[in-house]
PDB file of C-alpha atoms in Angstrom:
ATOM      1  CA  MET A  83      98.688 108.683 111.839  1.00 90.00           C
ATOM      2  CA  ILE A  84     100.530 105.432 112.272  1.00 94.00           C
ATOM      3  CA  TRP A  85      98.139 103.599 109.800  1.00 95.00           C
ATOM      4  CA  LEU A  86      98.446 106.090 107.233  1.00 95.00           C
ATOM      5  CA  ILE A  87     102.095 106.196 107.472  1.00 96.00           C
ATOM      6  CA  LEU A  88     102.050 102.237 107.371  1.00 96.00           C
ATOM      7  CA  GLY A  89      99.723 102.356 104.491  1.00 96.00           C
ATOM      8  CA  LEU A  90     101.917 104.643 102.525  1.00 96.00           C
ATOM      9  CA  LEU A  91     104.895 102.676 103.219  1.00 95.00           C
ATOM     10  CA  LEU A  92     103.318  99.531 101.996  1.00 95.00           C
ATOM     11  CA  PHE A  93     101.600 101.022  99.002  1.00 96.00           C
ATOM     12  CA  LEU A  94     104.376 103.511  97.751  1.00 96.00           C
ATOM     13  CA  GLY A  95     107.042 101.045  98.793  1.00 93.00           C
ATOM     14  CA  MET A  96     105.567  98.434  96.542  1.00 93.00           C
ATOM     15  CA  HIS A  97     105.317 100.942  93.842  1.00 92.00           C
ATOM     16  CA  SER A  98     108.945 101.756  94.289  1.00 92.00           C
ATOM     17  CA  ALA A  99     110.224  98.374  93.926  1.00 87.00           C
ATOM     18  CA  GLN A 100     111.658  98.679  90.611  1.00 83.00           C
ATOM     19  CA  MET A 101     113.508 101.767  91.695  1.00 85.00           C
ATOM     20  CA  ALA A 102     114.658 101.200  95.241  1.00 84.00           C
ATOM     21  CA  PHE A 103     114.663  97.249  95.416  1.00 81.00           C
ATOM     22  CA  ALA A 104     115.423  96.170  92.039  1.00 76.00           C
ATOM     23  CA  GLY A 105     117.585  93.377  93.307  1.00 82.00           C
ATOM     24  CA  VAL A 106     115.079  92.028  95.813  1.00 83.00           C
ATOM     25  CA  ARG A 107     112.427  91.975  93.191  1.00 83.00           C
ATOM     26  CA  THR A 108     114.694  90.184  90.798  1.00 85.00           C
ATOM     27  CA  ASN A 109     115.682  87.748  93.536  1.00 88.00           C
ATOM     28  CA  PHE A 110     111.969  87.098  94.289  1.00 88.00           C
ATOM     29  CA  ILE A 111     111.105  86.644  90.736  1.00 89.00           C
ATOM     30  CA  GLU A 112     113.950  84.280  90.088  1.00 90.00           C
ATOM     31  CA  LYS A 113     113.253  81.953  93.347  1.00 91.00           C
ATOM     32  CA  ARG A 114     109.364  82.020  93.224  1.00 91.00           C
ATOM     33  CA  GLY A 115     108.490  83.278  89.533  1.00 91.00           C
ATOM     34  CA  ASP A 116     106.613  86.262  87.998  1.00 88.00           C
ATOM     35  CA  SER A 117     103.236  85.001  89.015  1.00 92.00           C
ATOM     36  CA  ALA A 118     104.289  84.853  92.801  1.00 92.00           C
ATOM     37  CA  TRP A 119     105.768  88.336  92.440  1.00 91.00           C
ATOM     38  CA  LYS A 120     102.796  89.829  90.986  1.00 92.00           C
ATOM     39  CA  GLY A 121     100.480  88.117  93.684  1.00 95.00           C
ATOM     40  CA  PHE A 122     102.820  89.551  96.517  1.00 94.00           C
ATOM     41  CA  TYR A 123     102.810  92.976  94.633  1.00 93.00           C
ATOM     42  CA  SER A 124      99.123  92.956  94.376  1.00 95.00           C
ATOM     43  CA  LEU A 125      98.303  91.878  97.806  1.00 96.00           C
ATOM     44  CA  THR A 126     100.653  94.263  99.441  1.00 95.00           C
ATOM     45  CA  SER A 127      99.394  97.191  97.368  1.00 96.00           C
ATOM     46  CA  ILE A 128      95.961  96.689  98.282  1.00 97.00           C
ATOM     47  CA  VAL A 129      96.621  96.092 101.963  1.00 97.00           C
ATOM     48  CA  GLY A 130      98.486  99.241 101.865  1.00 96.00           C
ATOM     49  CA  LEU A 131      95.794 101.063  99.870  1.00 95.00           C
ATOM     50  CA  VAL A 132      92.965 100.096 102.574  1.00 95.00           C
ATOM     51  CA  LEU A 133      95.290 100.890 105.485  1.00 96.00           C
ATOM     52  CA  LEU A 134      96.204 104.413 103.684  1.00 94.00           C
ATOM     53  CA  ILE A 135      92.543 105.332 103.107  1.00 92.00           C
ATOM     54  CA  TRP A 136      91.450 104.276 106.234  1.00 93.00           C
ATOM     55  CA  GLY A 137      94.501 105.922 108.236  1.00 94.00           C
ATOM     56  CA  TYR A 138      93.908 108.957 106.358  1.00 93.00           C
ATOM     57  CA  GLY A 139      90.140 109.115 107.636  1.00 90.00           C
ATOM     58  CA  GLN A 140      91.613 108.350 111.246  1.00 92.00           C
ATOM     59  CA  ALA A 141      94.114 110.933 110.883  1.00 92.00           C
ATOM     60  CA  ARG A 142      91.980 113.796 109.710  1.00 88.00           C
ATOM     61  CA  VAL A 143      89.997 113.666 112.990  1.00 89.00           C
ATOM     62  CA  SER A 144      92.930 112.998 115.263  1.00 89.00           C
ATOM     63  CA  ASP A 145      94.237 115.233 117.966  1.00 87.00           C
ATOM     64  CA  TRP A 146      97.750 114.945 116.153  1.00 87.00           C
ATOM     65  CA  ASN A 147      96.380 116.533 112.966  1.00 89.00           C
ATOM     66  CA  LEU A 148      97.635 119.919 113.088  1.00 92.00           C
ATOM     67  CA  PHE A 149      96.128 122.588 110.813  1.00 91.00           C
ATOM     68  CA  PHE A 150      98.404 124.741 109.023  1.00 90.00           C
ATOM     69  CA  TYR A 151      96.080 127.051 107.050  1.00 87.00           C
ATOM     70  CA  ALA A 152      92.229 126.954 106.178  1.00 86.00           C
ATOM     71  CA  THR A 153      91.160 125.990 102.685  1.00 83.00           C
ATOM     72  CA  PRO A 154      91.352 129.141 100.497  1.00 84.00           C
ATOM     73  CA  SER A 155      88.049 130.162  99.129  1.00 85.00           C
ATOM     74  CA  TRP A 156      89.503 130.344  95.587  1.00 87.00           C
ATOM     75  CA  SER A 157      90.913 126.636  95.791  1.00 88.00           C
ATOM     76  CA  PRO A 158      87.940 124.736  94.356  1.00 87.00           C
ATOM     77  CA  HIS A 159      88.170 126.961  91.234  1.00 90.00           C
ATOM     78  CA  VAL A 160      91.665 125.768  90.823  1.00 94.00           C
ATOM     79  CA  VAL A 161      91.575 122.418  92.223  1.00 94.00           C
ATOM     80  CA  ALA A 162      88.495 121.044  90.277  1.00 94.00           C
ATOM     81  CA  PRO A 163      90.255 121.744  86.546  1.00 96.00           C
ATOM     82  CA  LEU A 164      93.573 120.235  87.977  1.00 97.00           C
ATOM     83  CA  VAL A 165      91.901 117.224  89.094  1.00 97.00           C
ATOM     84  CA  TRP A 166      89.945 116.802  85.759  1.00 97.00           C
ATOM     85  CA  LEU A 167      93.322 117.069  83.772  1.00 98.00           C
ATOM     86  CA  ALA A 168      94.826 114.516  86.222  1.00 98.00           C
ATOM     87  CA  LEU A 169      92.111 111.991  85.623  1.00 97.00           C
ATOM     88  CA  ILE A 170      92.385 112.536  81.718  1.00 98.00           C
ATOM     89  CA  LEU A 171      95.964 111.896  82.054  1.00 98.00           C
ATOM     90  CA  VAL A 172      95.540 108.687  84.198  1.00 97.00           C
ATOM     91  CA  MET A 173      93.046 107.583  81.612  1.00 97.00           C
ATOM     92  CA  ALA A 174      95.558 108.354  78.850  1.00 96.00           C
ATOM     93  CA  SER A 175      98.106 105.931  80.468  1.00 95.00           C
ATOM     94  CA  GLN A 176      95.606 103.128  80.441  1.00 95.00           C
ATOM     95  CA  PHE A 177      95.235 102.903  76.592  1.00 95.00           C
ATOM     96  CA  PRO A 178      97.187 102.654  73.566  1.00 93.00           C
ATOM     97  CA  ALA A 179      99.334 105.739  72.577  1.00 93.00           C
ATOM     98  CA  GLY A 180      97.612 108.718  71.498  1.00 94.00           C
ATOM     99  CA  ARG A 181      99.094 112.242  71.134  1.00 94.00           C
ATOM    100  CA  ILE A 182      98.855 112.785  74.976  1.00 95.00           C
ATOM    101  CA  LYS A 183     100.757 109.784  75.721  1.00 94.00           C
ATOM    102  CA  ALA A 184     103.341 110.439  73.156  1.00 93.00           C
ATOM    103  CA  ALA A 185     103.707 114.007  74.239  1.00 93.00           C
ATOM    104  CA  VAL A 186     103.776 113.411  78.001  1.00 93.00           C
ATOM    105  CA  LYS A 187     105.676 110.176  77.945  1.00 92.00           C
ATOM    106  CA  HIS A 188     104.417 109.147  81.428  1.00 94.00           C
ATOM    107  CA  PRO A 189     100.803 110.381  81.765  1.00 96.00           C
ATOM    108  CA  MET A 190     100.174 108.335  84.843  1.00 96.00           C
ATOM    109  CA  ILE A 191     102.885 110.111  86.783  1.00 96.00           C
ATOM    110  CA  LEU A 192     101.999 113.398  85.680  1.00 97.00           C
ATOM    111  CA  GLY A 193      98.405 112.856  86.584  1.00 98.00           C
ATOM    112  CA  VAL A 194      99.676 111.852  90.012  1.00 98.00           C
ATOM    113  CA  LYS A 195     101.730 114.797  90.420  1.00 98.00           C
ATOM    114  CA  ILE A 196      98.862 117.311  89.375  1.00 98.00           C
ATOM    115  CA  TRP A 197      96.274 115.325  91.413  1.00 97.00           C
ATOM    116  CA  ALA A 198      98.684 115.498  94.711  1.00 98.00           C
ATOM    117  CA  PHE A 199      99.575 119.054  94.124  1.00 97.00           C
ATOM    118  CA  ALA A 200      95.875 120.033  93.725  1.00 96.00           C
ATOM    119  CA  HIS A 201      94.874 118.486  96.861  1.00 95.00           C
ATOM    120  CA  LEU A 202      97.823 120.005  98.607  1.00 95.00           C
ATOM    121  CA  LEU A 203      96.478 123.424  97.477  1.00 93.00           C
ATOM    122  CA  ALA A 204      92.974 122.417  98.913  1.00 91.00           C
ATOM    123  CA  ASN A 205      94.125 120.784 102.266  1.00 91.00           C
ATOM    124  CA  GLY A 206      96.137 122.654 104.798  1.00 90.00           C
ATOM    125  CA  ASP A 207      96.364 119.793 107.388  1.00 92.00           C
ATOM    126  CA  LEU A 208      99.183 117.538 108.379  1.00 95.00           C
ATOM    127  CA  ALA A 209      97.381 114.273 107.413  1.00 94.00           C
ATOM    128  CA  SER A 210      96.997 115.882 103.982  1.00 94.00           C
ATOM    129  CA  TYR A 211     100.493 116.740 103.823  1.00 95.00           C
ATOM    130  CA  LEU A 212     101.583 113.311 104.689  1.00 96.00           C
ATOM    131  CA  LEU A 213      99.010 111.804 102.060  1.00 97.00           C
ATOM    132  CA  PHE A 214      99.505 113.840  99.127  1.00 97.00           C
ATOM    133  CA  GLY A 215     103.053 115.053  99.925  1.00 97.00           C
ATOM    134  CA  ALA A 216     104.063 111.475  99.898  1.00 97.00           C
ATOM    135  CA  PHE A 217     102.276 110.826  96.384  1.00 98.00           C
ATOM    136  CA  LEU A 218     103.992 113.969  94.952  1.00 98.00           C
ATOM    137  CA  ALA A 219     107.199 113.141  96.278  1.00 97.00           C
ATOM    138  CA  TRP A 220     106.966 109.516  94.819  1.00 96.00           C
ATOM    139  CA  ALA A 221     105.845 110.754  91.464  1.00 97.00           C
ATOM    140  CA  ILE A 222     108.753 113.081  91.216  1.00 96.00           C
ATOM    141  CA  TRP A 223     111.274 110.542  92.239  1.00 95.00           C
ATOM    142  CA  ASN A 224     109.655 107.776  89.914  1.00 93.00           C
ATOM    143  CA  ARG A 225     109.690 110.532  86.925  1.00 93.00           C
ATOM    144  CA  ILE A 226     113.196 111.116  87.516  1.00 91.00           C
ATOM    145  CA  ASN A 227     114.100 107.357  87.788  1.00 89.00           C
ATOM    146  CA  LEU A 228     112.410 106.912  84.523  1.00 87.00           C
ATOM    147  CA  LYS A 229     114.181 109.581  82.598  1.00 84.00           C
ATOM    148  CA  HIS A 230     117.626 107.919  83.552  1.00 81.00           C
ATOM    149  CA  ARG A 231     116.278 104.737  81.974  1.00 80.00           C
ATOM    150  CA  GLY A 232     115.000 106.594  78.895  1.00 78.00           C
ATOM    151  CA  ASP A 233     111.606 107.764  77.674  1.00 76.00           C
ATOM    152  CA  PRO A 234     109.473 105.220  75.847  1.00 80.00           C
ATOM    153  CA  ASN A 235     109.074 105.574  71.979  1.00 81.00           C
ATOM    154  CA  TYR A 236     105.204 104.908  71.382  1.00 84.00           C
ATOM    155  CA  GLY A 237     105.786 104.912  67.573  1.00 83.00           C
ATOM    156  CA  THR A 238     102.390 105.334  65.798  1.00 85.00           C
ATOM    157  CA  VAL A 239      99.835 107.076  67.642  1.00 89.00           C
ATOM    158  CA  ALA A 240      96.051 107.204  67.182  1.00 92.00           C
ATOM    159  CA  ILE A 241      93.770 110.230  68.211  1.00 94.00           C
ATOM    160  CA  GLN A 242      90.757 108.182  69.070  1.00 96.00           C
ATOM    161  CA  TYR A 243      92.785 106.988  72.316  1.00 96.00           C
ATOM    162  CA  ASP A 244      93.103 110.605  73.328  1.00 96.00           C
ATOM    163  CA  VAL A 245      89.239 111.278  72.726  1.00 97.00           C
ATOM    164  CA  ILE A 246      88.409 107.888  74.821  1.00 97.00           C
ATOM    165  CA  SER A 247      90.789 109.167  77.525  1.00 97.00           C
ATOM    166  CA  ALA A 248      89.132 112.476  77.552  1.00 97.00           C
ATOM    167  CA  VAL A 249      85.583 111.021  77.700  1.00 98.00           C
ATOM    168  CA  VAL A 250      86.227 108.505  80.193  1.00 97.00           C
ATOM    169  CA  GLY A 251      88.449 111.015  82.427  1.00 97.00           C
ATOM    170  CA  THR A 252      85.470 113.589  82.175  1.00 97.00           C
ATOM    171  CA  ILE A 253      83.083 111.008  83.045  1.00 97.00           C
ATOM    172  CA  LEU A 254      84.882 109.785  86.316  1.00 96.00           C
ATOM    173  CA  PHE A 255      85.364 113.584  87.052  1.00 95.00           C
ATOM    174  CA  ALA A 256      81.625 114.230  86.915  1.00 95.00           C
ATOM    175  CA  VAL A 257      80.803 111.297  89.053  1.00 95.00           C
ATOM    176  CA  LEU A 258      83.420 112.443  91.603  1.00 92.00           C
ATOM    177  CA  PHE A 259      82.254 115.804  91.729  1.00 91.00           C
ATOM    178  CA  ALA A 260      78.605 115.160  91.763  1.00 90.00           C
ATOM    179  CA  TRP A 261      78.496 112.641  94.551  1.00 89.00           C
ATOM    180  CA  GLY A 262      81.323 110.217  94.518  1.00 88.00           C
ATOM    181  CA  HIS A 263      83.966 112.392  96.465  1.00 88.00           C
ATOM    182  CA  ILE A 264      81.560 112.924  99.461  1.00 85.00           C
ATOM    183  CA  TYR A 265      80.502 109.258  99.373  1.00 85.00           C
ATOM    184  CA  LEU A 266      84.046 107.899  99.299  1.00 81.00           C
ATOM    185  CA  PHE A 267      85.808 110.355 101.349  1.00 81.00           C
ATOM    186  CA  GLY A 268      83.149 112.338 103.428  1.00 79.00           C
ATOM    187  CA  VAL A 269      84.199 115.658 101.866  1.00 81.00           C
ATOM    188  CA  SER A 270      82.623 117.795  99.242  1.00 82.00           C
ATOM    189  CA  PRO A 271      84.785 118.947  96.469  1.00 83.00           C
ATOM    190  CA  TRP A 272      83.099 122.143  96.320  1.00 77.00           C
ATOM    191  CA  PRO A 273      82.405 123.648  99.782  1.00 66.00           C
ATOM    192  CA  VAL A 274      79.036 124.997 100.415  1.00 56.00           C
TER     193      VAL A 274
END
């Protein structure tokens, strides 16, 4: 579990720099420049992501991984549409503003919340609580922090970006659902 926790601390810690360590971030940029910060941010995030993925895989089979409940038989029917929606929201955050982005304000954060919540429904073990619970807590904290700074005003929106987000999100969902989830994570999203 230590590698999972270390990965979460590095990955989510870097993604919390603006919220929790704004002064440290500002000092770093002033002394070393914006490019150095981006390099440090990227490298630390990648190391954290690799550690949390590897650590989660190790933690799932560890003797320390307690099981609180078995996956309910109804969970795939609830989790699949939630993850599909989450992927569309994450895609909406990557394109110029459409109606989705304008309505939601922070589609990436909402997508992470929905993804984490869905996975908490489907996984009743300690490793999953740590992984998905940490992402859910981070997304809630991030949204509260952004609310205090003010929501963005996207101005003119174009519906074609909603269509692109929906199409790309749906393709990603289909790939993950068909074979990607089992290939990447060793678990079928739809138990047989």
